[in-house]
Each structure stands twice: as C-alpha cells, then as structure tokens.
Amino acid sequence: MSGKEIRLKKLYHHSDKLLIVPMDHGITIGPVVGLTEINETVKAVFEGGADAVVVHKGLVRYLKDTLGSNKGELIIHLSASTSLAPEAQANRKEVVSSVEHSIRLGATAISTHVNLGSPFEADQLRDVGLIAEECDKWGLPLLAMMYVRDGSKDHEFDSVRIRHAARVAEELGADIVKVNYSGSAESFKDVITGVKIPVLIAGGERLSSSGDLLSMVDDAISAGANGISIGRNIFQDENPAKLCAGIRSILDQ
C-alpha cells in the first residue's frame, strides 16, 4: 500500500464521509473571530467529530498539543493571497510553501486553491499540476479547492461551471476536490457525475443560521457529495463542537 493510500485512510477518521474545517483565512482576511485562539477552536472541532483542519504552515507551532492526539489530521494549505491587495490581484493565489516542508510539519495531506476564470488562472493551473506531482512523489493526498472567479457572482454557483472546475482538479491529479454547492441536490448531482474523485462542498459566505448550514449539508450528501470542507460557518459559530457534531450525524447516517 502506498503512503498516499495510508494517509487517505487516516483522513477518513470517522466514516466514509469527510468533515474538514479550513482555518487558512487568517492570511486572506486577518485574525477574525474563531482564529485568534486557534488552538481552542481546533480542539473544539475535533471534539465535535471533524476529521481534519486546514492551516498555513506558521500556525502549526501553536497546535502541537492538539495535533497528533489521534483526534484529527493536519492539512497544510500551500497557496495564499490577502484582501489587502488591489482588487485586480485579489484572486491571484501564490504558492507560499512546499509539499516537502509540509511533511516536516507532520501533514497528512496538502491543500491548494485555484480561481478559474480569473486573469491568473494559467499560473494557478500550473501550480496545482506541479503540486500534484510532488504529492505523488512524497505520498500525500491533495485536496484542490476549485472556485469559479470570473467576476460574476452567479457563475460561482452555476452547476455547469462547477462541474468543469471539479473535472479540472481531477485531470491535474487531485485526490479530493472542494467546490461551491450549486444550490440544489438535483443540479449538484451533475457535478458529482463529472468526476470519480470525492467531491466536498464549501461553505461560502456566512449563512444566517446553523440550521441553514445543516440543511445545505444534508442536501449535498443526498446528491452524492463525499463530505464538507467548511470554514467560517463552523469556526465562527458560537459552539463549533456542537455544530460539528450535528454535521457529523448527517454525514454518518
């Protein structure tokens, strides 16, 4: 069995559906609520049944007491940009670390971000393709976060474009793909049928209630999603552990 297969089994810590909580937002939007005391937030989501968290390399130093506890896995995010950049540059994701460095930090998997339709699409496609090769070399699974960012908000949730985005990730070598939910189980089924790798849904903008989030997760799972990779709607909730437990119950039913 390859190292990648072993690590994939570690990622699926609880069942055959993934619950990943990205916490890479500090570079993009700063030290927002939920990330200022990140160690406590990570403990809470693991307590609620999360399989893994996604962070940038510099935060691993604060999670030593939480990671490696057999409660959840570490995914290192390799790409970044900030909201402080000029608007035209906002969707330019640059690679800021490496697969090899992530291994030294104890990563179980790698994550990277691609904005399709942006002026910087070509560079990001090159990056994810090369990162996929490095992941194969070192035996780490690759989670590709694929978004349609061509300037149209409607296009970000269009099932035809999301389906295309998922297929790009698969063809470039990703093992798992994260995309926006298209808004209905019926339309999202088309996304699922376009690839053979597991598809996770993103959380998107802050939802009005945890009930809305749970309903979205339930719809996506019924459409065939393999799980979720949701950040702000979880780590900024007043009770991340309880919310994760609710999501976990949907994933495992």
Coordinates of N, CA and C in Angstrom, one line a residue:
M1 N 0.8 -1.2 0.0 CA 0.0 0.0 0.0 C 0.9 1.2 0.0
S2 N 0.6 2.2 -0.9 CA 1.4 3.4 -0.9 C 1.1 4.3 0.3
G3 N 2.1 5.2 0.5 CA 1.9 6.2 1.5 C 0.7 7.0 1.4
K4 N 0.3 7.4 0.1 CA -0.9 8.2 -0.1 C -2.1 7.4 0.3
E5 N -2.2 6.2 0.0 CA -3.4 5.4 0.4 C -3.5 5.3 1.9
I6 N -2.3 5.1 2.6 CA -2.3 5.1 4.1 C -2.8 6.4 4.7
R7 N -2.4 7.5 4.1 CA -2.8 8.8 4.6 C -4.2 9.1 4.3
L8 N -4.7 8.7 3.2 CA -6.1 8.8 2.9 C -7.0 8.1 3.9
K9 N -6.6 6.9 4.3 CA -7.3 6.2 5.3 C -7.3 6.9 6.6
K10 N -6.2 7.6 7.0 CA -6.1 8.4 8.2 C -7.1 9.6 8.1
L11 N -7.2 10.2 6.9 CA -8.1 11.3 6.8 C -9.5 11.0 7.1
Y12 N -9.9 9.8 6.6 CA -11.3 9.3 6.8 C -11.4 8.7 8.2
H13 N -11.3 9.6 9.2 CA -11.1 9.2 10.6 C -12.3 8.6 11.2
H14 N -13.5 9.1 10.8 CA -14.7 8.6 11.4 C -15.6 7.7 10.6
S15 N -15.7 8.0 9.3 CA -16.5 7.2 8.4 C -16.1 7.4 7.0
D16 N -16.9 7.1 6.0 CA -16.6 7.3 4.6 C -17.0 8.6 4.1
K17 N -17.3 9.6 5.0 CA -17.6 10.9 4.6 C -16.7 11.9 5.4
L18 N -16.2 12.9 4.7 CA -15.2 13.8 5.3 C -15.8 15.0 5.9
L19 N -15.3 15.4 7.1 CA -15.6 16.7 7.7 C -14.3 17.4 7.9
I20 N -14.0 18.4 7.1 CA -12.8 19.1 7.1 C -13.1 20.6 7.5
V21 N -12.4 21.2 8.3 CA -12.6 22.6 8.7 C -11.4 23.4 8.3
P22 N -11.5 24.2 7.2 CA -10.4 25.0 6.8 C -10.2 26.2 7.8
M23 N -9.0 26.6 8.2 CA -8.8 27.7 9.0 C -7.6 28.5 8.4
D24 N -7.5 28.6 7.1 CA -6.5 29.3 6.4 C -6.8 30.8 6.2
H25 N -7.9 31.2 6.7 CA -8.5 32.5 6.4 C -7.7 33.7 7.0
G26 N -6.8 33.4 8.0 CA -6.1 34.5 8.6 C -5.2 35.3 7.6
I27 N -4.7 34.6 6.6 CA -3.9 35.3 5.6 C -4.8 36.2 4.7
T28 N -5.9 35.6 4.4 CA -6.8 36.3 3.5 C -7.5 37.5 4.1
I29 N -8.1 37.3 5.3 CA -8.9 38.4 5.9 C -8.5 38.8 7.3
G30 N -7.4 38.2 7.8 CA -6.9 38.6 9.1 C -7.3 37.8 10.2
P31 N -6.9 38.2 11.5 CA -7.2 37.4 12.7 C -8.7 37.6 13.1
V32 N -9.6 37.0 12.4 CA -11.0 37.1 12.7 C -11.4 36.2 13.9
V33 N -12.6 36.5 14.4 CA -13.2 35.7 15.5 C -13.1 34.2 15.1
G34 N -12.7 33.3 16.0 CA -12.5 31.9 15.7 C -11.1 31.5 15.4
L35 N -10.3 32.5 15.0 CA -8.9 32.2 14.6 C -7.9 32.8 15.6
T36 N -8.3 33.8 16.4 CA -7.4 34.4 17.3 C -6.9 33.4 18.3
E37 N -7.7 32.5 18.8 CA -7.3 31.5 19.7 C -7.5 30.1 19.0
I38 N -6.7 30.0 18.0 CA -6.9 28.9 17.0 C -6.8 27.5 17.7
N39 N -5.9 27.4 18.7 CA -5.8 26.1 19.3 C -7.1 25.6 20.0
E40 N -7.8 26.5 20.6 CA -9.0 26.2 21.3 C -10.1 25.8 20.2
T41 N -10.1 26.5 19.1 CA -11.0 26.2 18.0 C -10.8 24.9 17.4
V42 N -9.5 24.5 17.2 CA -9.2 23.2 16.6 C -9.6 22.1 17.6
K43 N -9.3 22.3 18.9 CA -9.8 21.3 19.9 C -11.3 21.1 19.8
A44 N -12.0 22.2 19.7 CA -13.5 22.1 19.6 C -14.0 21.4 18.4
V45 N -13.4 21.7 17.2 CA -14.0 21.0 16.0 C -13.6 19.5 16.1
F46 N -12.4 19.2 16.6 CA -12.1 17.8 16.7 C -13.0 17.1 17.7
E47 N -13.3 17.8 18.8 CA -14.2 17.2 19.8 C -15.6 16.9 19.2
G48 N -16.0 17.8 18.2 CA -17.3 17.6 17.5 C -17.3 16.5 16.4
G49 N -16.1 16.1 16.1 CA -16.0 15.0 15.1 C -15.4 15.4 13.7
A50 N -14.7 16.5 13.7 CA -14.0 16.9 12.4 C -12.9 15.9 12.2
D51 N -12.7 15.6 10.9 CA -11.6 14.7 10.5 C -10.2 15.4 10.4
A52 N -10.3 16.6 10.0 CA -9.0 17.4 9.7 C -9.3 18.9 9.7
V53 N -8.2 19.6 9.9 CA -8.2 21.1 9.8 C -7.2 21.5 8.7
V54 N -7.5 22.6 8.1 CA -6.5 23.1 7.1 C -6.0 24.4 7.6
V55 N -4.6 24.5 7.7 CA -4.0 25.7 8.2 C -2.7 26.0 7.4
H56 N -2.3 27.2 7.5 CA -1.0 27.6 6.9 C 0.2 27.1 7.8
K57 N 1.3 27.0 7.2 CA 2.5 26.4 7.9 C 2.8 27.1 9.3
G58 N 2.7 28.4 9.3 CA 3.1 29.1 10.5 C 2.3 28.9 11.8
L59 N 1.1 28.3 11.6 CA 0.2 28.1 12.8 C 0.4 26.8 13.4
V60 N 1.1 25.9 12.7 CA 1.3 24.5 13.3 C 2.0 24.6 14.6
R61 N 2.9 25.5 14.9 CA 3.6 25.6 16.1 C 2.7 25.8 17.3
Y62 N 1.4 26.4 17.1 CA 0.5 26.6 18.2 C -0.4 25.4 18.4
L63 N -0.3 24.4 17.6 CA -1.3 23.3 17.6 C -0.6 22.0 18.0
K64 N 0.6 22.1 18.6 CA 1.3 20.8 18.9 C 0.6 20.0 19.9
D65 N -0.1 20.7 20.9 CA -0.8 19.9 21.9 C -2.1 19.3 21.4
T66 N -2.6 19.8 20.3 CA -3.9 19.3 19.8 C -3.7 18.3 18.7
L67 N -2.7 18.5 17.8 CA -2.5 17.6 16.7 C -1.7 16.4 17.2
G68 N -1.8 15.3 16.5 CA -1.1 14.1 16.9 C -1.8 13.4 18.1
S69 N -3.0 13.8 18.4 CA -3.7 13.3 19.5 C -4.7 12.1 19.1
N70 N -4.6 11.8 17.8 CA -5.4 10.7 17.2 C -6.9 11.2 17.2
K71 N -7.1 12.5 17.2 CA -8.5 13.0 17.2 C -8.8 13.7 15.8
G72 N -7.7 14.1 15.1 CA -7.9 14.7 13.8 C -6.6 14.9 13.1
E73 N -6.7 15.2 11.8 CA -5.5 15.3 11.0 C -5.1 16.7 10.6
L74 N -3.9 16.9 10.2 CA -3.4 18.2 9.7 C -3.3 18.2 8.2
I75 N -3.9 19.3 7.6 CA -3.7 19.5 6.2 C -3.1 20.9 6.1
I76 N -2.0 21.0 5.3 CA -1.3 22.3 5.1 C -1.7 22.9 3.8
H77 N -2.1 24.2 3.9 CA -2.5 24.9 2.7 C -1.3 25.6 2.1
L78 N -1.1 25.5 0.8 CA 0.1 25.9 0.1 C -0.1 27.3 -0.6
S79 N -1.3 27.8 -0.8 CA -1.5 29.0 -1.6 C -2.1 30.1 -0.8
A80 N -1.8 31.3 -1.2 CA -2.3 32.4 -0.4 C -2.4 33.7 -1.2
S81 N -3.3 34.6 -0.7 CA -3.4 36.0 -1.2 C -4.1 36.7 -0.1
T82 N -4.1 38.1 -0.1 CA -4.8 38.8 1.0 C -5.8 39.8 0.4
S83 N -6.8 40.1 1.3 CA -7.8 41.1 0.9 C -7.2 42.5 0.9
L84 N -6.0 42.7 1.3 CA -5.4 44.0 1.2 C -4.8 44.3 -0.1
A85 N -4.7 43.3 -1.0 CA -4.2 43.5 -2.3 C -5.2 44.3 -3.2
P86 N -4.7 45.0 -4.2 CA -5.6 45.7 -5.1 C -6.7 44.7 -5.7
E87 N -7.9 45.2 -5.9 CA -9.0 44.3 -6.3 C -8.6 43.4 -7.5
A88 N -7.8 43.9 -8.4 CA -7.4 43.2 -9.6 C -6.5 42.0 -9.2
Q89 N -5.9 42.0 -8.1 CA -5.0 41.0 -7.7 C -5.6 40.0 -6.6
A90 N -6.8 40.3 -6.2 CA -7.4 39.6 -5.1 C -7.5 38.1 -5.4
N91 N -7.7 37.7 -6.6 CA -7.8 36.2 -7.0 C -6.5 35.6 -7.4
R92 N -5.4 36.3 -7.2 CA -4.1 35.7 -7.5 C -3.5 34.9 -6.4
K93 N -3.7 33.6 -6.4 CA -3.2 32.8 -5.3 C -1.7 32.3 -5.6
E94 N -0.8 32.7 -4.7 CA 0.6 32.3 -4.9 C 1.0 31.2 -4.0
V95 N 1.8 30.3 -4.5 CA 2.3 29.2 -3.7 C 3.3 29.7 -2.7
V96 N 3.1 29.4 -1.4 CA 3.9 30.0 -0.3 C 4.6 29.0 0.5
S97 N 4.4 27.7 0.2 CA 5.2 26.6 0.9 C 5.3 25.5 -0.1
S98 N 5.8 24.3 0.5 CA 6.1 23.2 -0.4 C 5.5 21.9 0.3
V99 N 5.4 20.9 -0.5 CA 5.0 19.6 0.0 C 6.0 19.0 1.0
E100 N 7.3 19.2 0.6 CA 8.3 18.6 1.5 C 8.3 19.3 2.8
H101 N 8.2 20.6 2.9 CA 8.1 21.3 4.1 C 6.9 20.9 5.0
S102 N 5.8 20.7 4.3 CA 4.6 20.2 5.0 C 4.8 18.8 5.6
I103 N 5.6 18.0 5.0 CA 5.9 16.7 5.6 C 6.6 16.9 6.9
R104 N 7.6 17.8 6.9 CA 8.4 18.1 8.1 C 7.5 18.6 9.2
L105 N 6.4 19.3 8.9 CA 5.5 19.8 9.9 C 4.5 18.7 10.4
G106 N 4.5 17.6 9.7 CA 3.6 16.5 10.2 C 2.3 16.4 9.4
A107 N 2.2 17.0 8.2 CA 1.0 17.0 7.5 C 0.5 15.6 7.0
T108 N -0.8 15.4 7.1 CA -1.3 14.1 6.5 C -1.7 14.4 5.0
A109 N -2.0 15.6 4.7 CA -2.4 15.9 3.3 C -2.1 17.4 3.0
I110 N -2.2 17.7 1.7 CA -1.9 19.0 1.2 C -3.2 19.7 0.6
S111 N -3.3 21.0 0.7 CA -4.4 21.7 0.1 C -3.9 22.9 -0.7
T112 N -4.6 23.2 -1.8 CA -4.2 24.3 -2.6 C -5.5 24.9 -3.2
H113 N -5.4 26.1 -3.7 CA -6.6 26.9 -4.1 C -6.4 27.4 -5.5
V114 N -7.5 27.2 -6.4 CA -7.4 27.7 -7.8 C -8.7 28.5 -8.0
N115 N -8.5 29.7 -8.6 CA -9.6 30.5 -9.1 C -9.7 30.5 -10.6
L116 N -10.6 29.7 -11.1 CA -10.8 29.6 -12.5 C -11.5 30.8 -13.1
G117 N -11.1 31.2 -14.2 CA -11.8 32.4 -14.8 C -11.1 33.7 -14.5
S118 N -10.2 33.6 -13.5 CA -9.5 34.9 -13.1 C -8.4 35.1 -14.1
P119 N -7.8 36.3 -14.1 CA -6.7 36.6 -15.0 C -5.5 35.8 -14.7
F120 N -5.5 35.2 -13.6 CA -4.3 34.4 -13.1 C -4.5 32.9 -13.2
E121 N -5.5 32.5 -13.9 CA -5.9 31.1 -14.0 C -4.7 30.2 -14.4
A122 N -4.0 30.6 -15.5 CA -3.0 29.8 -16.1 C -1.9 29.5 -15.0
D123 N -1.5 30.5 -14.3 CA -0.4 30.3 -13.3 C -0.9 29.3 -12.2
Q124 N -2.1 29.4 -11.8 CA -2.7 28.6 -10.7 C -2.8 27.1 -11.2
L125 N -3.2 27.0 -12.5 CA -3.3 25.6 -13.1 C -1.9 24.9 -13.1
R126 N -0.9 25.7 -13.5 CA 0.5 25.2 -13.5 C 0.9 24.8 -12.1
D127 N 0.6 25.6 -11.1 CA 0.9 25.3 -9.7 C 0.3 24.1 -9.2
V128 N -1.0 23.9 -9.4 CA -1.7 22.8 -8.9 C -1.2 21.5 -9.5
G129 N -0.9 21.6 -10.8 CA -0.4 20.4 -11.5 C 1.0 20.0 -11.0
L130 N 1.8 20.9 -10.7 CA 3.2 20.6 -10.2 C 3.1 20.1 -8.7
I131 N 2.2 20.7 -8.0 CA 2.0 20.3 -6.6 C 1.4 18.9 -6.5
A132 N 0.6 18.5 -7.5 CA 0.0 17.1 -7.6 C 1.2 16.1 -7.8
E133 N 2.1 16.5 -8.6 CA 3.3 15.6 -8.9 C 4.1 15.5 -7.6
E134 N 4.3 16.6 -6.9 CA 5.1 16.5 -5.6 C 4.3 15.6 -4.6
C135 N 3.0 15.7 -4.6 CA 2.2 14.9 -3.7 C 2.4 13.4 -4.0
D136 N 2.4 13.1 -5.3 CA 2.6 11.7 -5.7 C 4.0 11.2 -5.3
K137 N 5.0 12.1 -5.5 CA 6.4 11.8 -5.1 C 6.5 11.4 -3.7
W138 N 5.8 12.2 -2.8 CA 6.0 12.1 -1.3 C 4.9 11.3 -0.7
G139 N 3.9 10.9 -1.5 CA 2.8 10.1 -0.9 C 1.8 10.8 -0.1
L140 N 1.5 12.1 -0.4 CA 0.5 12.8 0.3 C -0.7 13.1 -0.5
P141 N -1.9 12.9 0.0 CA -3.2 13.2 -0.7 C -3.2 14.7 -1.0
L142 N -3.9 15.1 -2.1 CA -4.0 16.5 -2.5 C -5.5 16.9 -2.5
L143 N -5.9 17.9 -1.7 CA -7.2 18.5 -1.8 C -7.1 19.8 -2.6
A144 N -7.9 19.8 -3.7 CA -7.9 21.0 -4.5 C -9.1 21.8 -4.3
M145 N -9.0 23.1 -3.8 CA -10.1 23.9 -3.7 C -10.3 24.7 -5.0
M146 N -11.4 24.4 -5.7 CA -11.6 24.9 -7.0 C -12.8 25.9 -7.1
Y147 N -12.6 27.1 -7.4 CA -13.6 28.1 -7.5 C -13.7 28.8 -8.8
V148 N -14.9 29.2 -9.2 CA -15.1 29.9 -10.5 C -15.1 31.4 -10.1
R149 N -14.1 32.2 -10.4 CA -14.0 33.6 -10.0 C -13.7 34.4 -11.3
D150 N -14.7 34.5 -12.1 CA -14.6 35.3 -13.4 C -15.2 36.6 -13.3
G151 N -15.6 37.0 -12.1 CA -16.2 38.3 -11.9 C -17.7 38.3 -11.7
S152 N -18.3 37.2 -12.1 CA -19.8 37.0 -12.0 C -20.1 36.2 -10.7
K153 N -20.9 36.7 -9.8 CA -21.3 36.0 -8.6 C -22.2 34.8 -9.0
D154 N -23.0 35.0 -10.0 CA -23.9 33.9 -10.4 C -23.1 32.7 -10.9
H155 N -22.0 33.0 -11.6 CA -21.2 31.9 -12.2 C -20.5 31.0 -11.1
E156 N -20.3 31.6 -9.9 CA -19.6 30.9 -8.8 C -20.5 29.7 -8.4
F157 N -21.8 29.8 -8.6 CA -22.7 28.7 -8.1 C -23.4 28.0 -9.3
D158 N -22.9 28.2 -10.5 CA -23.5 27.6 -11.7 C -23.0 26.2 -11.8
S159 N -23.9 25.2 -11.8 CA -23.5 23.8 -11.8 C -22.7 23.4 -13.0
V160 N -22.9 24.0 -14.1 CA -22.1 23.6 -15.3 C -20.6 24.0 -15.1
R161 N -20.4 25.2 -14.6 CA -19.1 25.7 -14.4 C -18.4 25.0 -13.2
I162 N -19.2 24.7 -12.1 CA -18.7 23.9 -11.0 C -18.3 22.5 -11.4
R163 N -19.1 21.9 -12.3 CA -18.7 20.6 -12.8 C -17.4 20.6 -13.6
H164 N -17.2 21.7 -14.3 CA -16.0 21.9 -15.1 C -14.8 22.0 -14.1
A165 N -15.0 22.8 -13.1 CA -13.9 23.1 -12.1 C -13.5 21.8 -11.4
A166 N -14.5 21.0 -11.0 CA -14.2 19.7 -10.4 C -13.4 18.8 -11.3
R167 N -13.7 18.8 -12.6 CA -13.0 18.0 -13.6 C -11.6 18.4 -13.8
V168 N -11.4 19.7 -13.7 CA -10.0 20.3 -13.9 C -9.1 19.7 -12.8
A169 N -9.7 19.7 -11.5 CA -8.9 19.2 -10.4 C -8.5 17.7 -10.6
E170 N -9.5 17.0 -11.0 CA -9.2 15.5 -11.2 C -8.2 15.3 -12.3
E171 N -8.3 16.0 -13.4 CA -7.4 15.8 -14.5 C -6.0 16.2 -14.2
L172 N -5.8 17.2 -13.3 CA -4.5 17.6 -12.9 C -3.9 16.8 -11.7
G173 N -4.6 15.8 -11.2 CA -4.0 14.9 -10.3 C -4.5 15.0 -8.8
A174 N -5.5 15.9 -8.6 CA -6.0 16.0 -7.2 C -6.7 14.7 -6.8
D175 N -6.7 14.4 -5.5 CA -7.3 13.2 -4.9 C -8.7 13.5 -4.4
I176 N -8.9 14.7 -4.0 CA -10.2 15.2 -3.4 C -10.4 16.6 -4.0
V177 N -11.6 17.0 -4.3 CA -11.9 18.3 -4.8 C -13.0 19.0 -3.9
K178 N -12.8 20.3 -3.7 CA -13.7 21.1 -2.9 C -14.3 22.1 -3.9
V179 N -15.6 22.2 -4.0 CA -16.3 23.2 -4.8 C -17.4 23.8 -4.1
N180 N -17.9 24.9 -4.6 CA -19.2 25.5 -4.1 C -20.4 24.6 -4.4
Y181 N -21.3 24.6 -3.4 CA -22.6 23.9 -3.6 C -23.4 24.7 -4.6
S182 N -24.0 24.1 -5.6 CA -24.8 24.7 -6.6 C -26.1 25.2 -6.2
G183 N -26.6 24.8 -5.0 CA -27.8 25.3 -4.5 C -29.0 24.3 -4.5
S184 N -28.8 23.2 -5.2 CA -29.9 22.2 -5.1 C -29.2 20.8 -5.3
A185 N -29.9 19.8 -4.7 CA -29.4 18.5 -4.9 C -29.4 18.0 -6.3
E186 N -30.5 18.4 -7.0 CA -30.6 18.0 -8.4 C -29.5 18.5 -9.3
S187 N -29.2 19.8 -9.2 CA -28.1 20.3 -10.0 C -26.7 19.8 -9.6
F188 N -26.6 19.6 -8.3 CA -25.3 19.1 -7.8 C -25.0 17.7 -8.2
K189 N -26.0 16.9 -8.5 CA -25.7 15.5 -8.9 C -25.0 15.6 -10.2
D190 N -25.2 16.6 -11.1 CA -24.4 16.7 -12.3 C -22.9 16.9 -12.1
V191 N -22.6 17.7 -11.0 CA -21.3 17.9 -10.6 C -20.6 16.6 -10.2
I192 N -21.3 15.8 -9.4 CA -20.8 14.6 -8.9 C -20.5 13.6 -10.0
T193 N -21.4 13.5 -11.0 CA -21.2 12.5 -12.1 C -20.1 12.9 -13.0
G194 N -19.5 14.1 -12.9 CA -18.5 14.5 -13.8 C -17.1 14.1 -13.5
V195 N -16.9 13.5 -12.2 CA -15.6 13.1 -11.8 C -15.8 11.8 -11.0
K196 N -14.6 11.1 -10.8 CA -14.6 9.9 -10.0 C -13.9 10.1 -8.6
I197 N -13.3 11.3 -8.4 CA -12.7 11.5 -7.1 C -13.8 12.1 -6.2
P198 N -13.5 12.0 -4.9 CA -14.5 12.5 -3.9 C -14.7 14.0 -4.0
V199 N -16.0 14.5 -3.9 CA -16.3 15.9 -4.0 C -16.8 16.4 -2.7
L200 N -16.2 17.5 -2.2 CA -16.6 18.1 -0.9 C -17.3 19.4 -1.3
I201 N -18.2 19.9 -0.4 CA -18.8 21.2 -0.6 C -18.1 22.2 0.3
A202 N -18.0 23.5 -0.3 CA -17.5 24.6 0.5 C -18.7 25.2 1.3
G203 N -18.4 26.1 2.2 CA -19.4 26.7 3.0 C -19.9 28.1 2.4
G204 N -19.0 28.7 1.6 CA -19.3 30.0 1.0 C -19.4 31.1 2.1
E205 N -20.3 32.1 1.8 CA -20.4 33.2 2.7 C -21.1 32.8 4.0
R206 N -21.0 33.6 5.1 CA -21.7 33.2 6.3 C -23.2 33.1 6.1
L207 N -23.7 31.9 6.6 CA -25.2 31.7 6.5 C -25.9 32.3 7.7
S208 N -27.2 32.5 7.5 CA -27.9 33.1 8.6 C -28.1 32.3 9.9
S209 N -28.0 31.0 9.7 CA -28.2 30.1 10.9 C -27.5 28.8 10.7
S210 N -27.2 28.1 11.8 CA -26.6 26.8 11.7 C -27.6 25.8 11.1
G211 N -28.9 26.1 11.3 CA -30.0 25.3 10.6 C -29.8 25.3 9.1
D212 N -29.6 26.5 8.6 CA -29.4 26.6 7.1 C -28.2 25.8 6.7
L213 N -27.1 25.8 7.5 CA -25.9 25.1 7.1 C -26.2 23.6 7.1
L214 N -26.9 23.1 8.1 CA -27.1 21.7 8.2 C -28.0 21.2 7.1
S215 N -29.0 22.1 6.7 CA -29.9 21.7 5.6 C -29.1 21.6 4.3
M216 N -28.1 22.6 4.1 CA -27.3 22.5 2.9 C -26.4 21.3 2.9
V217 N -25.9 20.9 4.0 CA -25.0 19.7 4.1 C -25.9 18.5 3.8
D218 N -27.1 18.4 4.3 CA -28.0 17.3 4.1 C -28.3 17.1 2.6
D219 N -28.6 18.3 1.9 CA -28.9 18.2 0.5 C -27.7 17.8 -0.3
A220 N -26.5 18.3 0.0 CA -25.3 17.9 -0.7 C -25.0 16.4 -0.6
I221 N -25.2 15.9 0.6 CA -24.9 14.5 0.8 C -25.9 13.6 0.1
S222 N -27.1 14.0 0.0 CA -28.2 13.3 -0.7 C -27.9 13.3 -2.2
A223 N -27.2 14.3 -2.7 CA -26.8 14.4 -4.1 C -25.6 13.6 -4.4
G224 N -24.8 13.1 -3.4 CA -23.7 12.3 -3.6 C -22.4 12.9 -3.2
A225 N -22.4 14.0 -2.5 CA -21.1 14.6 -2.0 C -20.5 13.7 -1.0
N226 N -19.2 13.7 -1.0 CA -18.4 12.9 -0.1 C -18.2 13.5 1.3
G227 N -18.7 14.7 1.5 CA -18.5 15.4 2.7 C -18.4 16.9 2.6
I228 N -17.8 17.6 3.5 CA -17.8 19.0 3.5 C -16.4 19.5 3.9
S229 N -16.1 20.7 3.4 CA -14.9 21.4 3.8 C -15.3 22.9 4.0
I230 N -15.7 23.2 5.3 CA -16.4 24.4 5.6 C -15.7 25.1 6.7
G231 N -15.3 26.4 6.5 CA -14.5 27.2 7.4 C -15.3 28.1 8.3
R232 N -15.6 29.3 7.8 CA -16.2 30.4 8.7 C -17.5 30.0 9.3
N233 N -18.4 29.3 8.5 CA -19.7 28.9 9.1 C -19.5 27.9 10.2
I234 N -18.4 27.3 10.4 CA -18.1 26.4 11.5 C -17.3 27.1 12.6
F235 N -16.1 27.7 12.2 CA -15.2 28.2 13.3 C -15.6 29.5 13.9
Q236 N -16.6 30.2 13.2 CA -17.1 31.4 13.8 C -18.5 31.2 14.5
D237 N -18.9 29.9 14.5 CA -20.2 29.6 15.2 C -19.9 29.7 16.7
E238 N -20.9 30.0 17.5 CA -20.8 30.2 19.0 C -20.4 28.9 19.6
N239 N -20.7 27.7 19.0 CA -20.4 26.4 19.5 C -19.9 25.5 18.4
P240 N -18.6 25.6 18.0 CA -18.2 24.8 16.9 C -18.2 23.3 17.1
A241 N -18.0 22.9 18.4 CA -18.1 21.5 18.7 C -19.5 20.9 18.5
K242 N -20.5 21.6 18.9 CA -21.9 21.2 18.8 C -22.2 21.2 17.3
L243 N -21.8 22.2 16.6 CA -22.2 22.3 15.1 C -21.5 21.1 14.4
C244 N -20.2 20.9 14.7 CA -19.6 19.7 14.0 C -20.2 18.4 14.3
A245 N -20.7 18.3 15.6 CA -21.4 17.0 15.9 C -22.7 16.9 15.1
G246 N -23.4 18.0 14.9 CA -24.6 17.9 14.1 C -24.3 17.6 12.6
I247 N -23.2 18.1 12.1 CA -22.8 17.8 10.7 C -22.4 16.3 10.7
R248 N -21.6 15.9 11.7 CA -21.1 14.5 11.7 C -22.3 13.5 11.7
S249 N -23.4 13.9 12.4 CA -24.5 13.0 12.4 C -25.2 12.8 11.0
I250 N -25.2 13.9 10.3 CA -25.7 13.9 8.9 C -24.8 13.0 8.0
L251 N -23.5 13.3 8.1 CA -22.5 12.5 7.3 C -22.5 11.0 7.6
D252 N -22.8 10.7 8.8 CA -22.7 9.2 9.2 C -24.0 8.5 9.2
Q253 N -25.1 9.1 8.8 CA -26.4 8.5 8.8 C -26.5 7.4 7.7

